[in-house]
PDB file of C-alpha atoms in Angstrom:
ATOM      1  CA  UNK A   1       9.841   3.368  32.031  1.00  0.00           C
ATOM      2  CA  UNK A   2       7.132   1.171  30.714  1.00  0.00           C
ATOM      3  CA  UNK A   3       7.456  -2.543  31.925  1.00  0.00           C
ATOM      4  CA  UNK A   4       7.644  -4.777  28.703  1.00  0.00           C
ATOM      5  CA  UNK A   5       9.043  -7.834  30.430  1.00  0.00           C
ATOM      6  CA  UNK A   6       5.724  -9.593  30.265  1.00  0.00           C
ATOM      7  CA  UNK A   7       5.270  -8.688  26.594  1.00  0.00           C
ATOM      8  CA  UNK A   8       5.117 -11.340  23.977  1.00  0.00           C
ATOM      9  CA  UNK A   9       5.457 -10.743  20.037  1.00  0.00           C
ATOM     10  CA  UNK A  10       1.720 -10.202  19.806  1.00  0.00           C
ATOM     11  CA  UNK A  11       1.847  -7.536  22.569  1.00  0.00           C
ATOM     12  CA  UNK A  12       4.580  -5.577  20.785  1.00  0.00           C
ATOM     13  CA  UNK A  13       2.506  -5.545  17.627  1.00  0.00           C
ATOM     14  CA  UNK A  14      -0.514  -4.322  19.580  1.00  0.00           C
ATOM     15  CA  UNK A  15       1.543  -1.653  21.293  1.00  0.00           C
ATOM     16  CA  UNK A  16       2.841  -0.386  17.927  1.00  0.00           C
ATOM     17  CA  UNK A  17      -0.695  -0.250  16.813  1.00  0.00           C
ATOM     18  CA  UNK A  18      -1.861   1.888  19.661  1.00  0.00           C
ATOM     19  CA  UNK A  19       1.293   4.212  19.453  1.00  0.00           C
ATOM     20  CA  UNK A  20       0.564   4.828  15.828  1.00  0.00           C
ATOM     21  CA  UNK A  21      -3.125   5.364  16.333  1.00  0.00           C
ATOM     22  CA  UNK A  22      -2.409   7.751  19.073  1.00  0.00           C
ATOM     23  CA  UNK A  23       0.376   9.767  17.424  1.00  0.00           C
ATOM     24  CA  UNK A  24      -1.233   9.908  13.819  1.00  0.00           C
ATOM     25  CA  UNK A  25      -4.929   9.499  14.214  1.00  0.00           C
ATOM     26  CA  UNK A  26      -5.650  11.127  10.865  1.00  0.00           C
ATOM     27  CA  UNK A  27      -3.616   8.419   9.124  1.00  0.00           C
ATOM     28  CA  UNK A  28      -3.745   5.445  11.425  1.00  0.00           C
ATOM     29  CA  UNK A  29      -7.069   5.839  13.128  1.00  0.00           C
ATOM     30  CA  UNK A  30      -8.170   2.313  12.320  1.00  0.00           C
ATOM     31  CA  UNK A  31      -5.309  -0.293  11.973  1.00  0.00           C
ATOM     32  CA  UNK A  32      -6.054  -3.879  11.613  1.00  0.00           C
ATOM     33  CA  UNK A  33      -3.811  -6.401  13.309  1.00  0.00           C
ATOM     34  CA  UNK A  34      -2.757  -9.117  10.813  1.00  0.00           C
ATOM     35  CA  UNK A  35       0.271 -10.943   9.661  1.00  0.00           C
ATOM     36  CA  UNK A  36       2.807 -10.257   6.872  1.00  0.00           C
ATOM     37  CA  UNK A  37       2.653  -7.361   7.444  1.00  0.00           C
ATOM     38  CA  UNK A  38       1.649  -7.049  11.035  1.00  0.00           C
ATOM     39  CA  UNK A  39      -0.562  -3.992  10.779  1.00  0.00           C
ATOM     40  CA  UNK A  40      -2.599  -2.669   7.847  1.00  0.00           C
ATOM     41  CA  UNK A  41      -4.520   0.581   7.221  1.00  0.00           C
ATOM     42  CA  UNK A  42      -7.065  -0.661   4.734  1.00  0.00           C
ATOM     43  CA  UNK A  43      -8.240   2.994   4.093  1.00  0.00           C
ATOM     44  CA  UNK A  44      -4.801   4.336   3.090  1.00  0.00           C
ATOM     45  CA  UNK A  45      -3.435   0.958   1.754  1.00  0.00           C
ATOM     46  CA  UNK A  46      -0.495   1.050   4.106  1.00  0.00           C
ATOM     47  CA  UNK A  47       1.230  -2.083   5.540  1.00  0.00           C
ATOM     48  CA  UNK A  48       3.408  -1.894   8.590  1.00  0.00           C
ATOM     49  CA  UNK A  49       5.904  -4.561   9.761  1.00  0.00           C
ATOM     50  CA  UNK A  50       6.639  -4.531  13.527  1.00  0.00           C
ATOM     51  CA  UNK A  51       9.920  -5.732  14.933  1.00  0.00           C
ATOM     52  CA  UNK A  52      12.449  -5.277  17.855  1.00  0.00           C
ATOM     53  CA  UNK A  53      16.068  -4.298  17.560  1.00  0.00           C
ATOM     54  CA  UNK A  54      18.283  -5.932  20.131  1.00  0.00           C
ATOM     55  CA  UNK A  55      21.850  -5.623  21.186  1.00  0.00           C
ATOM     56  CA  UNK A  56      23.944  -8.935  21.350  1.00  0.00           C
ATOM     57  CA  UNK A  57      23.018 -10.944  24.456  1.00  0.00           C
ATOM     58  CA  UNK A  58      19.818  -9.121  25.130  1.00  0.00           C
ATOM     59  CA  UNK A  59      17.748 -12.174  24.209  1.00  0.00           C
ATOM     60  CA  UNK A  60      19.751 -14.412  26.586  1.00  0.00           C
ATOM     61  CA  UNK A  61      19.449 -11.815  29.329  1.00  0.00           C
ATOM     62  CA  UNK A  62      15.641 -11.766  28.897  1.00  0.00           C
ATOM     63  CA  UNK A  63      15.687 -15.540  29.049  1.00  0.00           C
ATOM     64  CA  UNK A  64      17.518 -15.474  32.390  1.00  0.00           C
ATOM     65  CA  UNK A  65      15.177 -12.839  33.783  1.00  0.00           C
ATOM     66  CA  UNK A  66      12.249 -15.055  32.987  1.00  0.00           C
ATOM     67  CA  UNK A  67      13.844 -17.912  35.021  1.00  0.00           C
ATOM     68  CA  UNK A  68      14.762 -15.808  38.034  1.00  0.00           C
ATOM     69  CA  UNK A  69      12.353 -12.881  38.175  1.00  0.00           C
ATOM     70  CA  UNK A  70      10.881 -12.639  41.687  1.00  0.00           C
ATOM     71  CA  UNK A  71      13.640 -14.730  43.319  1.00  0.00           C
ATOM     72  CA  UNK A  72      16.056 -13.540  45.766  1.00  0.00           C
ATOM     73  CA  UNK A  73      19.455 -12.751  44.323  1.00  0.00           C
ATOM     74  CA  UNK A  74      21.261 -15.108  46.762  1.00  0.00           C
ATOM     75  CA  UNK A  75      19.145 -17.942  45.459  1.00  0.00           C
ATOM     76  CA  UNK A  76      20.561 -17.570  42.028  1.00  0.00           C
ATOM     77  CA  UNK A  77      23.305 -19.858  41.007  1.00  0.00           C
ATOM     78  CA  UNK A  78      26.750 -18.195  40.577  1.00  0.00           C
ATOM     79  CA  UNK A  79      26.922 -19.630  37.141  1.00  0.00           C
ATOM     80  CA  UNK A  80      23.791 -17.781  36.024  1.00  0.00           C
ATOM     81  CA  UNK A  81      24.996 -14.517  37.531  1.00  0.00           C
ATOM     82  CA  UNK A  82      28.278 -15.046  35.643  1.00  0.00           C
ATOM     83  CA  UNK A  83      26.409 -15.808  32.378  1.00  0.00           C
ATOM     84  CA  UNK A  84      24.381 -12.552  32.817  1.00  0.00           C
ATOM     85  CA  UNK A  85      27.668 -10.717  33.272  1.00  0.00           C
ATOM     86  CA  UNK A  86      29.158 -12.190  30.216  1.00  0.00           C
ATOM     87  CA  UNK A  87      26.238 -10.994  28.163  1.00  0.00           C
ATOM     88  CA  UNK A  88      26.876  -7.458  29.462  1.00  0.00           C
ATOM     89  CA  UNK A  89      24.043  -7.235  32.018  1.00  0.00           C
ATOM     90  CA  UNK A  90      23.145  -7.656  35.659  1.00  0.00           C
ATOM     91  CA  UNK A  91      20.050  -8.161  37.653  1.00  0.00           C
ATOM     92  CA  UNK A  92      18.560  -5.306  39.675  1.00  0.00           C
ATOM     93  CA  UNK A  93      16.780  -6.093  42.913  1.00  0.00           C
ATOM     94  CA  UNK A  94      13.563  -4.338  44.191  1.00  0.00           C
ATOM     95  CA  UNK A  95      12.256  -5.047  47.733  1.00  0.00           C
ATOM     96  CA  UNK A  96      14.685  -7.945  48.087  1.00  0.00           C
ATOM     97  CA  UNK A  97      13.624  -9.703  44.817  1.00  0.00           C
ATOM     98  CA  UNK A  98      14.830  -9.653  41.252  1.00  0.00           C
ATOM     99  CA  UNK A  99      12.767  -7.227  39.184  1.00  0.00           C
ATOM    100  CA  UNK A 100      14.632  -6.935  35.995  1.00  0.00           C
ATOM    101  CA  UNK A 101      18.013  -6.388  34.388  1.00  0.00           C
ATOM    102  CA  UNK A 102      20.200  -3.512  33.262  1.00  0.00           C
ATOM    103  CA  UNK A 103      23.535  -2.960  31.652  1.00  0.00           C
ATOM    104  CA  UNK A 104      26.586  -3.961  33.731  1.00  0.00           C
ATOM    105  CA  UNK A 105      28.352  -0.835  32.613  1.00  0.00           C
ATOM    106  CA  UNK A 106      26.828   2.390  31.273  1.00  0.00           C
ATOM    107  CA  UNK A 107      24.409   2.753  28.368  1.00  0.00           C
ATOM    108  CA  UNK A 108      24.896   2.080  24.640  1.00  0.00           C
ATOM    109  CA  UNK A 109      24.369   4.291  21.720  1.00  0.00           C
ATOM    110  CA  UNK A 110      24.618   2.672  18.418  1.00  0.00           C
ATOM    111  CA  UNK A 111      22.668   2.683  15.118  1.00  0.00           C
ATOM    112  CA  UNK A 112      23.926  -0.865  14.210  1.00  0.00           C
ATOM    113  CA  UNK A 113      20.829  -2.604  15.717  1.00  0.00           C
ATOM    114  CA  UNK A 114      18.467  -0.412  13.512  1.00  0.00           C
ATOM    115  CA  UNK A 115      20.527  -0.868  10.369  1.00  0.00           C
ATOM    116  CA  UNK A 116      20.823  -4.619  10.698  1.00  0.00           C
ATOM    117  CA  UNK A 117      17.092  -4.892  11.372  1.00  0.00           C
ATOM    118  CA  UNK A 118      16.330  -2.698   8.286  1.00  0.00           C
ATOM    119  CA  UNK A 119      18.662  -4.750   6.062  1.00  0.00           C
ATOM    120  CA  UNK A 120      17.200  -7.981   7.116  1.00  0.00           C
ATOM    121  CA  UNK A 121      13.579  -6.829   6.758  1.00  0.00           C
ATOM    122  CA  UNK A 122      14.185  -5.406   3.268  1.00  0.00           C
ATOM    123  CA  UNK A 123      15.374  -8.730   2.097  1.00  0.00           C
ATOM    124  CA  UNK A 124      12.051 -10.291   3.077  1.00  0.00           C
ATOM    125  CA  UNK A 125       9.764  -7.390   1.933  1.00  0.00           C
ATOM    126  CA  UNK A 126       9.574  -8.823  -1.631  1.00  0.00           C
ATOM    127  CA  UNK A 127       7.660 -11.998  -0.336  1.00  0.00           C
ATOM    128  CA  UNK A 128       5.058  -9.794   1.484  1.00  0.00           C
ATOM    129  CA  UNK A 129       1.892  -8.556  -0.026  1.00  0.00           C
ATOM    130  CA  UNK A 130       2.636  -5.157  -1.494  1.00  0.00           C
ATOM    131  CA  UNK A 131       0.726  -1.996  -0.409  1.00  0.00           C
ATOM    132  CA  UNK A 132       0.738   1.516  -1.760  1.00  0.00           C
ATOM    133  CA  UNK A 133       3.082   2.322   1.134  1.00  0.00           C
ATOM    134  CA  UNK A 134       5.151  -0.198   3.183  1.00  0.00           C
ATOM    135  CA  UNK A 135       6.418   0.959   6.509  1.00  0.00           C
ATOM    136  CA  UNK A 136       8.543  -0.496   9.251  1.00  0.00           C
ATOM    137  CA  UNK A 137       8.072  -0.035  13.024  1.00  0.00           C
ATOM    138  CA  UNK A 138      11.075  -0.809  15.292  1.00  0.00           C
ATOM    139  CA  UNK A 139      11.166  -0.983  19.079  1.00  0.00           C
ATOM    140  CA  UNK A 140      14.711   0.328  19.777  1.00  0.00           C
ATOM    141  CA  UNK A 141      17.158  -1.846  21.892  1.00  0.00           C
ATOM    142  CA  UNK A 142      16.923  -1.870  25.653  1.00  0.00           C
ATOM    143  CA  UNK A 143      19.062   0.367  27.894  1.00  0.00           C
ATOM    144  CA  UNK A 144      20.324   2.866  25.271  1.00  0.00           C
ATOM    145  CA  UNK A 145      19.726   6.529  24.465  1.00  0.00           C
ATOM    146  CA  UNK A 146      19.025   7.923  21.041  1.00  0.00           C
ATOM    147  CA  UNK A 147      18.905  11.710  20.144  1.00  0.00           C
ATOM    148  CA  UNK A 148      17.214  13.371  17.238  1.00  0.00           C
ATOM    149  CA  UNK A 149      20.562  13.602  15.481  1.00  0.00           C
ATOM    150  CA  UNK A 150      21.082   9.838  15.544  1.00  0.00           C
ATOM    151  CA  UNK A 151      17.665   9.271  13.834  1.00  0.00           C
ATOM    152  CA  UNK A 152      18.528  11.990  11.194  1.00  0.00           C
ATOM    153  CA  UNK A 153      21.783  10.075  10.526  1.00  0.00           C
ATOM    154  CA  UNK A 154      19.776   6.838  10.317  1.00  0.00           C
ATOM    155  CA  UNK A 155      17.236   8.472   7.728  1.00  0.00           C
ATOM    156  CA  UNK A 156      20.282   9.462   5.669  1.00  0.00           C
ATOM    157  CA  UNK A 157      21.499   5.895   5.872  1.00  0.00           C
ATOM    158  CA  UNK A 158      18.117   4.592   4.805  1.00  0.00           C
ATOM    159  CA  UNK A 159      18.115   6.753   1.756  1.00  0.00           C
ATOM    160  CA  UNK A 160      21.479   5.388   0.678  1.00  0.00           C
ATOM    161  CA  UNK A 161      20.280   1.789   1.159  1.00  0.00           C
ATOM    162  CA  UNK A 162      17.115   2.444  -0.788  1.00  0.00           C
ATOM    163  CA  UNK A 163      18.747   3.815  -3.851  1.00  0.00           C
ATOM    164  CA  UNK A 164      19.252   0.558  -5.805  1.00  0.00           C
ATOM    165  CA  UNK A 165      16.523  -1.517  -4.413  1.00  0.00           C
ATOM    166  CA  UNK A 166      13.087  -2.432  -6.038  1.00  0.00           C
ATOM    167  CA  UNK A 167      11.420  -3.034  -2.659  1.00  0.00           C
ATOM    168  CA  UNK A 168      11.875  -0.519   0.107  1.00  0.00           C
ATOM    169  CA  UNK A 169      10.188   0.816   3.129  1.00  0.00           C
ATOM    170  CA  UNK A 170       8.797   4.236   2.684  1.00  0.00           C
ATOM    171  CA  UNK A 171       9.128   5.081   6.372  1.00  0.00           C
ATOM    172  CA  UNK A 172      10.666   3.732   9.499  1.00  0.00           C
ATOM    173  CA  UNK A 173       9.112   4.394  12.954  1.00  0.00           C
ATOM    174  CA  UNK A 174      11.484   3.970  15.805  1.00  0.00           C
ATOM    175  CA  UNK A 175      10.038   3.849  19.231  1.00  0.00           C
ATOM    176  CA  UNK A 176      12.645   4.949  21.672  1.00  0.00           C
ATOM    177  CA  UNK A 177      10.684   5.573  24.947  1.00  0.00           C
ATOM    178  CA  UNK A 178       9.194   8.017  25.437  1.00  0.00           C
ATOM    179  CA  UNK A 179       9.480   9.189  21.822  1.00  0.00           C
ATOM    180  CA  UNK A 180       8.219   7.809  18.670  1.00  0.00           C
ATOM    181  CA  UNK A 181      10.499   8.955  15.610  1.00  0.00           C
ATOM    182  CA  UNK A 182       9.165   8.877  12.024  1.00  0.00           C
ATOM    183  CA  UNK A 183      11.971   8.584   9.505  1.00  0.00           C
ATOM    184  CA  UNK A 184      11.027   9.301   5.939  1.00  0.00           C
ATOM    185  CA  UNK A 185      13.954   8.686   3.609  1.00  0.00           C
ATOM    186  CA  UNK A 186      12.111   9.641   0.354  1.00  0.00           C
ATOM    187  CA  UNK A 187      11.692  13.208   1.493  1.00  0.00           C
ATOM    188  CA  UNK A 188      14.511  13.272   4.005  1.00  0.00           C
ATOM    189  CA  UNK A 189      12.413  14.164   7.023  1.00  0.00           C
ATOM    190  CA  UNK A 190      12.428  13.114  10.564  1.00  0.00           C
ATOM    191  CA  UNK A 191       9.550  13.879  13.103  1.00  0.00           C
ATOM    192  CA  UNK A 192       9.214  13.298  16.687  1.00  0.00           C
ATOM    193  CA  UNK A 193       6.178  12.369  18.703  1.00  0.00           C
ATOM    194  CA  UNK A 194       6.788  12.368  22.491  1.00  0.00           C
ATOM    195  CA  UNK A 195       4.494  10.491  24.762  1.00  0.00           C
ATOM    196  CA  UNK A 196       3.581  11.573  28.294  1.00  0.00           C
ATOM    197  CA  UNK A 197       4.329   8.780  30.857  1.00  0.00           C
ATOM    198  CA  UNK A 198       0.671   8.498  31.886  1.00  0.00           C
ATOM    199  CA  UNK A 199      -0.356   7.900  28.296  1.00  0.00           C
ATOM    200  CA  UNK A 200       2.308   5.248  27.779  1.00  0.00           C
ATOM    201  CA  UNK A 201       1.259   3.481  31.031  1.00  0.00           C
ATOM    202  CA  UNK A 202      -2.490   3.494  29.776  1.00  0.00           C
ATOM    203  CA  UNK A 203      -1.500   2.177  26.251  1.00  0.00           C
ATOM    204  CA  UNK A 204       0.546  -0.525  27.793  1.00  0.00           C
ATOM    205  CA  UNK A 205      -2.258  -1.526  30.221  1.00  0.00           C
ATOM    206  CA  UNK A 206      -4.806  -1.736  27.309  1.00  0.00           C
ATOM    207  CA  UNK A 207      -2.286  -4.045  25.381  1.00  0.00           C
ATOM    208  CA  UNK A 208      -1.829  -6.278  28.253  1.00  0.00           C
ATOM    209  CA  UNK A 209      -5.600  -6.682  28.740  1.00  0.00           C
ATOM    210  CA  UNK A 210      -5.954  -7.431  25.027  1.00  0.00           C
ATOM    211  CA  UNK A 211      -3.131 -10.011  25.191  1.00  0.00           C
ATOM    212  CA  UNK A 212      -4.676 -12.082  27.974  1.00  0.00           C
TER     213      UNK A 212
END
C-alpha cells in the first residue's frame, strides 16, 4: 500500500495528475496543475477537480496520527487511545513505534462517501470556469474495498443525479488503490486501470519530490 500519510492537498492533486497521465497518455499526456479546477488539459479543453472521500472520523484519526506518529504506544495518553477508538480506528505499531492507523473492526464497503462528494461538488461546479468536459477525480476512503460492481452501481447513480441538472461532471475517476476506475454516466461505461505496485511507488516518490 502506498504511504500517503505525508501527503498534503497539493500532493494529492499532483498524484491524480500523474495517475491520469500514466493511465491515459493519449488524452492526458500534458496536464496543467491549476486551481478551480485543479487540473486542466488545455489541448482537449478538459477540467478536472480533485478531492478525497472520507469516512466519518477519518480526518480526526489522521490528526491524531500526526501528533503521535513515531512515538511508542505506551507514551500515548489513554484519552487519545480512547478517542481514536471512538472514531472507529486504532494505531498500528511497527518496530515499537506508531506507524499509522487502521480500522478497529474490519473493513468498510460503502458508496455513500462517493455519493456525498459528488453531490457537494456538483453544487459548486456552476461557479467554476467551464470546459468542454468537466471531470471529477476522487481518492477513495481509507481502509475499504470496492469491486467493479460497486463502481458500476455508482455510475448508474451518477446518471440518475445528472438527469435534471444543468452542470454535471462528464466522468468520475475513482482511485481505489491499486486500481483507477473511470465512470462515464453519459454512455454508461466503467473502465479499470490497474497499477503495478512498483509504478505506484515511483509515482508517489515523484510527487513527494515535487511537493518539497
